[in-house]
Short mmCIF file of C-alpha atoms and ligand atoms in Angstrom, two decimals:
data_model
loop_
_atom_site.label_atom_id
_atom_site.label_comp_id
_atom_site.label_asym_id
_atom_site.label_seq_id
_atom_site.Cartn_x
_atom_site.Cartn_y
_atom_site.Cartn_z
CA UNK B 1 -15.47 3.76 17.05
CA UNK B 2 -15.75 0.66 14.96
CA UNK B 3 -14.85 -2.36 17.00
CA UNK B 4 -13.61 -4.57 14.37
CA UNK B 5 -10.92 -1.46 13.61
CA UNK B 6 -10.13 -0.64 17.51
CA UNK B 7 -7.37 -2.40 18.85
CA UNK B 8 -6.39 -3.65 15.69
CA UNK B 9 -2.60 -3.87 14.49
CA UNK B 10 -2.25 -2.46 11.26
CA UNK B 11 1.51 -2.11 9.47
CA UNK B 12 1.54 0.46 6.97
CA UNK B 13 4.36 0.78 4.31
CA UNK B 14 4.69 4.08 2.45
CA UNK B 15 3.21 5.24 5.35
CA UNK B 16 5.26 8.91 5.00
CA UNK B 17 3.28 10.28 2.41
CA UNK B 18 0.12 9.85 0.35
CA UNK B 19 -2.02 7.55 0.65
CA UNK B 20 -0.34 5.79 3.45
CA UNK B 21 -0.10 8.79 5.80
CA UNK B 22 -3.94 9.27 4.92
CA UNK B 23 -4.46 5.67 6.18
CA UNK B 24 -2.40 5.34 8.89
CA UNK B 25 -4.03 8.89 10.43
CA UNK B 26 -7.99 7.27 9.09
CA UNK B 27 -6.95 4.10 10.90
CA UNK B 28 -5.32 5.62 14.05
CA UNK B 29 -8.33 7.91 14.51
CA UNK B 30 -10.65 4.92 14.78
CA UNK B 31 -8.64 3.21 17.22
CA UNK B 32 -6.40 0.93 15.49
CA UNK B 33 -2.24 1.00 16.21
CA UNK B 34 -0.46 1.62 13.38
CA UNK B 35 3.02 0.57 12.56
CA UNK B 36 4.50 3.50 10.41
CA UNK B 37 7.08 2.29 7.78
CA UNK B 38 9.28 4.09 5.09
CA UNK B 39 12.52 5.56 4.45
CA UNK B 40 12.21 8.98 5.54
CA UNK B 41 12.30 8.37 9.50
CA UNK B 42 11.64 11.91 10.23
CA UNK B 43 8.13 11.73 8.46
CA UNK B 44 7.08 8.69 10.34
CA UNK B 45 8.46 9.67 13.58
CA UNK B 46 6.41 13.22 12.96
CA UNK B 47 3.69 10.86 12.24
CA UNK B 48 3.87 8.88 14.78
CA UNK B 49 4.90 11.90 17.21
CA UNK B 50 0.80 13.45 15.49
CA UNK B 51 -1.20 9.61 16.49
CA UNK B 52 -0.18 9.24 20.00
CA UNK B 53 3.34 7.95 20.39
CA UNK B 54 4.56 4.72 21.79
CA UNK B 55 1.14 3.55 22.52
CA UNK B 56 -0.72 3.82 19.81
CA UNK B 57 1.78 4.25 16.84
CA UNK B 58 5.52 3.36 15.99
CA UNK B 59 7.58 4.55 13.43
CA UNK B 60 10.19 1.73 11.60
CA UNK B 61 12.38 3.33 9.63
CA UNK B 62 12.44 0.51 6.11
CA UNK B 63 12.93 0.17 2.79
CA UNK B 64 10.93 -2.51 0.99
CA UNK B 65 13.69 -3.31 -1.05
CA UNK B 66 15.45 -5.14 1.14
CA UNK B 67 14.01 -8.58 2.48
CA UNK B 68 15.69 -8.11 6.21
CA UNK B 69 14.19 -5.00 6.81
CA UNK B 70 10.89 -5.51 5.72
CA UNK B 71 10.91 -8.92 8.49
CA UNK B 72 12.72 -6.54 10.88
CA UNK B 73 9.28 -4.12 10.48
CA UNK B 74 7.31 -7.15 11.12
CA UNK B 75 8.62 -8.37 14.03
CA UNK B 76 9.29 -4.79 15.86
CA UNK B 77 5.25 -4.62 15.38
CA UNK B 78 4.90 -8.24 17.00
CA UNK B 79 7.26 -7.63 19.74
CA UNK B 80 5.89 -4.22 21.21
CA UNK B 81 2.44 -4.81 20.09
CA UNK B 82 2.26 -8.49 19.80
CA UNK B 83 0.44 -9.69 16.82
CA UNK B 84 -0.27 -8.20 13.10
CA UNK B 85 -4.02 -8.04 12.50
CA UNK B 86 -3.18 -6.17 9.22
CA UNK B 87 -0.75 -5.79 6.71
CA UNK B 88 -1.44 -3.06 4.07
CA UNK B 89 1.34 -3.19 1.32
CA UNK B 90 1.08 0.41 -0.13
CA UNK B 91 4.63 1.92 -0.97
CA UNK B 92 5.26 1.92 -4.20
CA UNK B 93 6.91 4.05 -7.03
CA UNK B 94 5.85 5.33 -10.43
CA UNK B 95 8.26 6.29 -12.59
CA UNK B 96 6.58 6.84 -16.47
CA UNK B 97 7.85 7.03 -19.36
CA UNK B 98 7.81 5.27 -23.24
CA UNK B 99 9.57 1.97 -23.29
CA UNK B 100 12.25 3.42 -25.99
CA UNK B 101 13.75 5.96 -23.80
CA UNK B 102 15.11 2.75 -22.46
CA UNK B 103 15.19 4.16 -18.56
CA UNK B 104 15.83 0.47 -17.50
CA UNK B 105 17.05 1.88 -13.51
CA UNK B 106 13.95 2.98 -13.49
CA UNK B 107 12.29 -0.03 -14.69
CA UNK B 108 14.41 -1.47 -11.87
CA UNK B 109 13.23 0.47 -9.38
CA UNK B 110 9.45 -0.04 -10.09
CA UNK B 111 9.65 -3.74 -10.21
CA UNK B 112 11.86 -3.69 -6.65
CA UNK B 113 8.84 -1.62 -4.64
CA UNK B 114 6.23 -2.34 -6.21
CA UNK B 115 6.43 -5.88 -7.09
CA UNK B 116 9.20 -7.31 -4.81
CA UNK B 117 8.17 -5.14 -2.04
CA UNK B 118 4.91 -6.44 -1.87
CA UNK B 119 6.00 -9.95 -1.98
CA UNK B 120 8.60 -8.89 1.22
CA UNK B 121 5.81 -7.80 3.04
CA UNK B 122 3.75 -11.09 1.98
CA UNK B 123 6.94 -13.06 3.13
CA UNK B 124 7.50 -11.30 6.67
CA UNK B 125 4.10 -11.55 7.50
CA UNK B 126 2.60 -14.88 6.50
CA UNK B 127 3.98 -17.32 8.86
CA UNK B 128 2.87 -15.13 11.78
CA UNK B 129 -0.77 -14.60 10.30
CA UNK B 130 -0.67 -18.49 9.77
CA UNK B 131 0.56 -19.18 13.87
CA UNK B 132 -2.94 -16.31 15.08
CA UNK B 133 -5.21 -18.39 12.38
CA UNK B 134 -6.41 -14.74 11.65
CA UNK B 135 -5.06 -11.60 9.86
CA UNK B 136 -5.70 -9.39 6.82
CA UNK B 137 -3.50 -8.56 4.04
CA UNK B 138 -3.75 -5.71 1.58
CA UNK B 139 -1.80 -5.19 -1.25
CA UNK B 140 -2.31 -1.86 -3.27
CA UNK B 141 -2.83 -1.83 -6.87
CA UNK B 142 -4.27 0.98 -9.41
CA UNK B 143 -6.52 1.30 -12.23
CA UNK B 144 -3.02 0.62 -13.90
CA UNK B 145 -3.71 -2.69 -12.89
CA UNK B 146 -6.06 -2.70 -15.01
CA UNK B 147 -5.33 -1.03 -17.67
CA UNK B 148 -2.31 -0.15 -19.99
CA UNK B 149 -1.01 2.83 -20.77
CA UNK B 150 1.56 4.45 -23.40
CA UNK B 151 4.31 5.51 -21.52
CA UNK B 152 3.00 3.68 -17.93
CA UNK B 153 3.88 -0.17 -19.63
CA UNK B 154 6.26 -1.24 -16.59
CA UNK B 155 4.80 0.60 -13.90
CA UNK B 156 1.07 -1.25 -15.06
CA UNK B 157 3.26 -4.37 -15.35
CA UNK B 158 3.91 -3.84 -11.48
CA UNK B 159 0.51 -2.98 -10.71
CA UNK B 160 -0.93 -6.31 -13.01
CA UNK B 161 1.61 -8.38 -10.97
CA UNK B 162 -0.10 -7.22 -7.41
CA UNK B 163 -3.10 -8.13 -8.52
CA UNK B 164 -1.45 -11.33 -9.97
CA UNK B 165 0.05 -11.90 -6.45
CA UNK B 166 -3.04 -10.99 -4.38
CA UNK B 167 -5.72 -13.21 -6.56
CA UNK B 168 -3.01 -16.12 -5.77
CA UNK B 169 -2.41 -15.50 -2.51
CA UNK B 170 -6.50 -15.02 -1.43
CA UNK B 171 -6.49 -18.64 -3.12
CA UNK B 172 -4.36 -20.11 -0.87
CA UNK B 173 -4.70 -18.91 2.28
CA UNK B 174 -8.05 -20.10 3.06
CA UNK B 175 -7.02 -22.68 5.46
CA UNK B 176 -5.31 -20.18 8.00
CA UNK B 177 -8.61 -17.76 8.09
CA UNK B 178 -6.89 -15.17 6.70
CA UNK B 179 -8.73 -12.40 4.23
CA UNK B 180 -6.61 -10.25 1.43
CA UNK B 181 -7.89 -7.15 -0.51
CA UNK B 182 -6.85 -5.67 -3.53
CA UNK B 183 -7.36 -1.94 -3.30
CA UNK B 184 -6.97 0.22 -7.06
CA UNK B 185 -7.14 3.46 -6.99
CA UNK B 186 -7.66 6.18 -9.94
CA UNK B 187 -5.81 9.50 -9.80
CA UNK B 188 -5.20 10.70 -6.23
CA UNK B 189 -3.35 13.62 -4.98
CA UNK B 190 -0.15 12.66 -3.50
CA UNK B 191 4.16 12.96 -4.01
CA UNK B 192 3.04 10.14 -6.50
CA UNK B 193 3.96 11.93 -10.25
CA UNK B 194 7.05 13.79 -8.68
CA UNK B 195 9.36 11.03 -8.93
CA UNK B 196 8.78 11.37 -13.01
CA UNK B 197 12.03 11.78 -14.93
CA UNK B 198 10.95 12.00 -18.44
CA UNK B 199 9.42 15.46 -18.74
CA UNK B 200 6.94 14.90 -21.30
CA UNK B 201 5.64 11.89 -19.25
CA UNK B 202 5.75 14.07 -16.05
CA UNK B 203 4.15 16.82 -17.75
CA UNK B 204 1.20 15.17 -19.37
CA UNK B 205 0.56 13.26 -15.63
CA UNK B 206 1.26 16.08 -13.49
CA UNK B 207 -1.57 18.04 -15.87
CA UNK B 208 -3.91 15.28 -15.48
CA UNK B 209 -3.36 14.79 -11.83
CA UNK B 210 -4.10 18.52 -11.11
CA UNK B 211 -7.50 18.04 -13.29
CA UNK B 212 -8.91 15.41 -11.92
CA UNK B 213 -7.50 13.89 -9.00
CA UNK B 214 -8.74 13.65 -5.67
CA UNK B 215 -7.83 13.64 -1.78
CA UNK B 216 -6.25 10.84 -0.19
CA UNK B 217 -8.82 10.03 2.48
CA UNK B 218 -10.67 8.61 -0.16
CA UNK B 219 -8.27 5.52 -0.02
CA UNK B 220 -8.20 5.87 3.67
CA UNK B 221 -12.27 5.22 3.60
CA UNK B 222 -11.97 2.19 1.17
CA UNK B 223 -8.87 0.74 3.45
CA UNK B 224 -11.10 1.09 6.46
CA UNK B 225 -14.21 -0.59 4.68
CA UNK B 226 -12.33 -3.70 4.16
CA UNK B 227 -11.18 -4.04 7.84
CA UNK B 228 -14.57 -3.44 9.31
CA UNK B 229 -16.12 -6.08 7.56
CA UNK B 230 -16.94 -8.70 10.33
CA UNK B 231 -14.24 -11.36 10.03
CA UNK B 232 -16.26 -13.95 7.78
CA UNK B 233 -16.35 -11.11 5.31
CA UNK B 234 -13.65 -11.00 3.08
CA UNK B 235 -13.86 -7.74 0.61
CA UNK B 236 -10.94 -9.07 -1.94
CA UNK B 237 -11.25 -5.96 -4.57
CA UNK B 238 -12.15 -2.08 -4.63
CA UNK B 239 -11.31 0.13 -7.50
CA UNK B 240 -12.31 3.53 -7.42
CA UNK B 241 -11.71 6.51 -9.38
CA UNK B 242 -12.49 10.41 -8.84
CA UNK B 243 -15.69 10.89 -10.65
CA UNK B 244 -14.08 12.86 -13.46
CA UNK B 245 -11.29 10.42 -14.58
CA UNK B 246 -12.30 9.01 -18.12
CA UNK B 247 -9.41 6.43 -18.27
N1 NAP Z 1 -1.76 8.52 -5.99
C1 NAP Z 1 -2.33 7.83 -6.95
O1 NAP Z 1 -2.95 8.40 -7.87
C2 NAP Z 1 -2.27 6.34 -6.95
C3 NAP Z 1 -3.12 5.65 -7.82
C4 NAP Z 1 -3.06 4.27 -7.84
C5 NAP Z 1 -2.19 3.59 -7.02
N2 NAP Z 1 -1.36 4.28 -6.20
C6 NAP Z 1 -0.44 3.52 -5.36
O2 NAP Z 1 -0.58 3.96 -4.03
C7 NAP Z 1 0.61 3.66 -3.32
C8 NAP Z 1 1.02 4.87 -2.49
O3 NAP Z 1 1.43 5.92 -3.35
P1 NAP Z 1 1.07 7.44 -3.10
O4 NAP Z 1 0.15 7.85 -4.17
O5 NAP Z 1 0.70 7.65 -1.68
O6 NAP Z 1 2.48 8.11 -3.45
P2 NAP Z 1 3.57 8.84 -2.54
O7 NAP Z 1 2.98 10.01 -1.85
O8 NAP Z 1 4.74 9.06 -3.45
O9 NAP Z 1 3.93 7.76 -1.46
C9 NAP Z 1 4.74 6.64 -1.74
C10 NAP Z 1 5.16 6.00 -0.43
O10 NAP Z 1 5.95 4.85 -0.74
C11 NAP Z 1 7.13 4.91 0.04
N3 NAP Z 1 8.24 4.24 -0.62
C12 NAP Z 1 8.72 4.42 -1.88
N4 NAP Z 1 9.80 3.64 -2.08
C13 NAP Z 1 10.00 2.97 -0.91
C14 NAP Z 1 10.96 2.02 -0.47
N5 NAP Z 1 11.95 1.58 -1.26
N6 NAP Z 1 10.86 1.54 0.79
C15 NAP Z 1 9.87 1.97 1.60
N7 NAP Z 1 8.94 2.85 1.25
C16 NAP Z 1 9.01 3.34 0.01
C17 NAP Z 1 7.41 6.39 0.23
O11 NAP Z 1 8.16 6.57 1.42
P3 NAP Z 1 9.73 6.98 1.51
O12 NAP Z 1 10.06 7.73 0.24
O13 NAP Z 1 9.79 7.82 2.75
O14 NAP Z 1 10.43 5.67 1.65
C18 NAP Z 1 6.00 6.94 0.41
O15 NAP Z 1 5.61 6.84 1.75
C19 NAP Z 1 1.63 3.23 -4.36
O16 NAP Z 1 1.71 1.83 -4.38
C20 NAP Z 1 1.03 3.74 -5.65
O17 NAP Z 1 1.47 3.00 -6.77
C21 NAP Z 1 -1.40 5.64 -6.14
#
């Protein structure tokens, strides 16, 4: 067990599915506490039900959306657990499909999670990282962020603006001791493509996906690597890709 892991307290959004289940278990099994948060309660309470219980793990039913909740996630974790060593901004949404099908709710929806999401997690947790002078904060990105893609233009526009967001936020948040990561994945098997509308853009991804993608502990490993670092090692970027994705 990795001592700069153990013991730590790690808040997971998106942590129902994917790659933040994959985490949150990857985490968990090296001794950390995780703070499970989504929508779907039942998930995370399963989840949390699999890591422990009340101990180790704690499910908080949120939806990034909304500002309140995402503070309310925050300070359930400080209360029972009393500090956030790390906060790992993962749930996000990805919705493709060309600009002039003009699906502008979805648009919506992309730039809610995955931009103003992020920046609700950024918000709720800040001022308590700044009070322990320590803490970590990761924000996931994708290869989308950087790259851009027919048919993927506002979802990469989310992803660009975490990476936007995180670069900014390392910059200034030297004096508190704090370290932020940028993690980018390639094409990894999770509930990711399903929420696709347009079917030509869900067919072409799905098709790809099934080709190349890989497992989700693969992010769980790179989430891990940054956290183990010793403290006065800050890892701010890791993009990866399964070896047989060309884009
Ligand atoms: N899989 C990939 O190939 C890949 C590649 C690059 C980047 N990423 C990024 O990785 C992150 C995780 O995605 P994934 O691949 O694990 O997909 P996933 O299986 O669909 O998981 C998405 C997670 O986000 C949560 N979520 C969505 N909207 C939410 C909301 N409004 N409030 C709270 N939680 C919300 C979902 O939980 P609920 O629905 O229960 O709320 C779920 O736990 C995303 O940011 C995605 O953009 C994925």
């Amino acid at each position: 067990m990795n001592s700069n892991i153990a013991n730590k307290v790690v808040v997971v959004t998106g942590a129902s599915s994917g790659l933040g289940e994959s985490a949150a278990r990857h985490l968990s099994s090296r001794g950390a506490k995780v703070v499970l948060a989504a929508r779907r309660k039942d998930r995370i309470d399963a989840l949390a039900g699999d890591l422990g219980g009340e101990r180790m793990a704690l499910a908080v039913e949120t939806d990034v959306t909304d500002r309140g909740q995402v503070q309310r996630l925050v300070d359930v974790a400080v209360e029972t657990f009393g500090r956030v060593d790390v906060m790992l901004n993962n749930a996000g949404l990805m919705q493709q499909s060309p600009l002039e099908k003009l699906k502008v709710g979805e648009w919506d929806n992309m730039i809610d999670v995955n931009i103003k999401g992020v920046l609700y997690g950024i918000a709720a947790v800040l001022p308590q990282m700044q009070r322990q002078k320590s803490g970590h904060i990761i924000n996931v990105s994708s290869v989308a962020g950087h790259k851009v893609t027919p048919a993927g233009v506002v979802y990469c526009a989310t992803k660009h603006a975490v990476r936007a967001i995180s670069e900014g936020l390392r910059s200034e948040v030297k004096p508190y001791n704090l370290r932020t990561t940028i993690i980018s994945p390639g094409a990894v098997d999770t509930e990711l493509p399903s929420h696709i509308t347009d079917p030509e853009s869900a067919g072409a991804i799905q098709g790809y996906y099934q080709s190349v993608a890989i497992r989700p502990d693969s992010f769980a490993r790179a989430v891990a690597f940054a956290i183990e670092q010793p403290e006065d090692v800050d890892i701010n970027e890791i993009l990866f890709r399964p070896t047989q994705q060309e884009l």
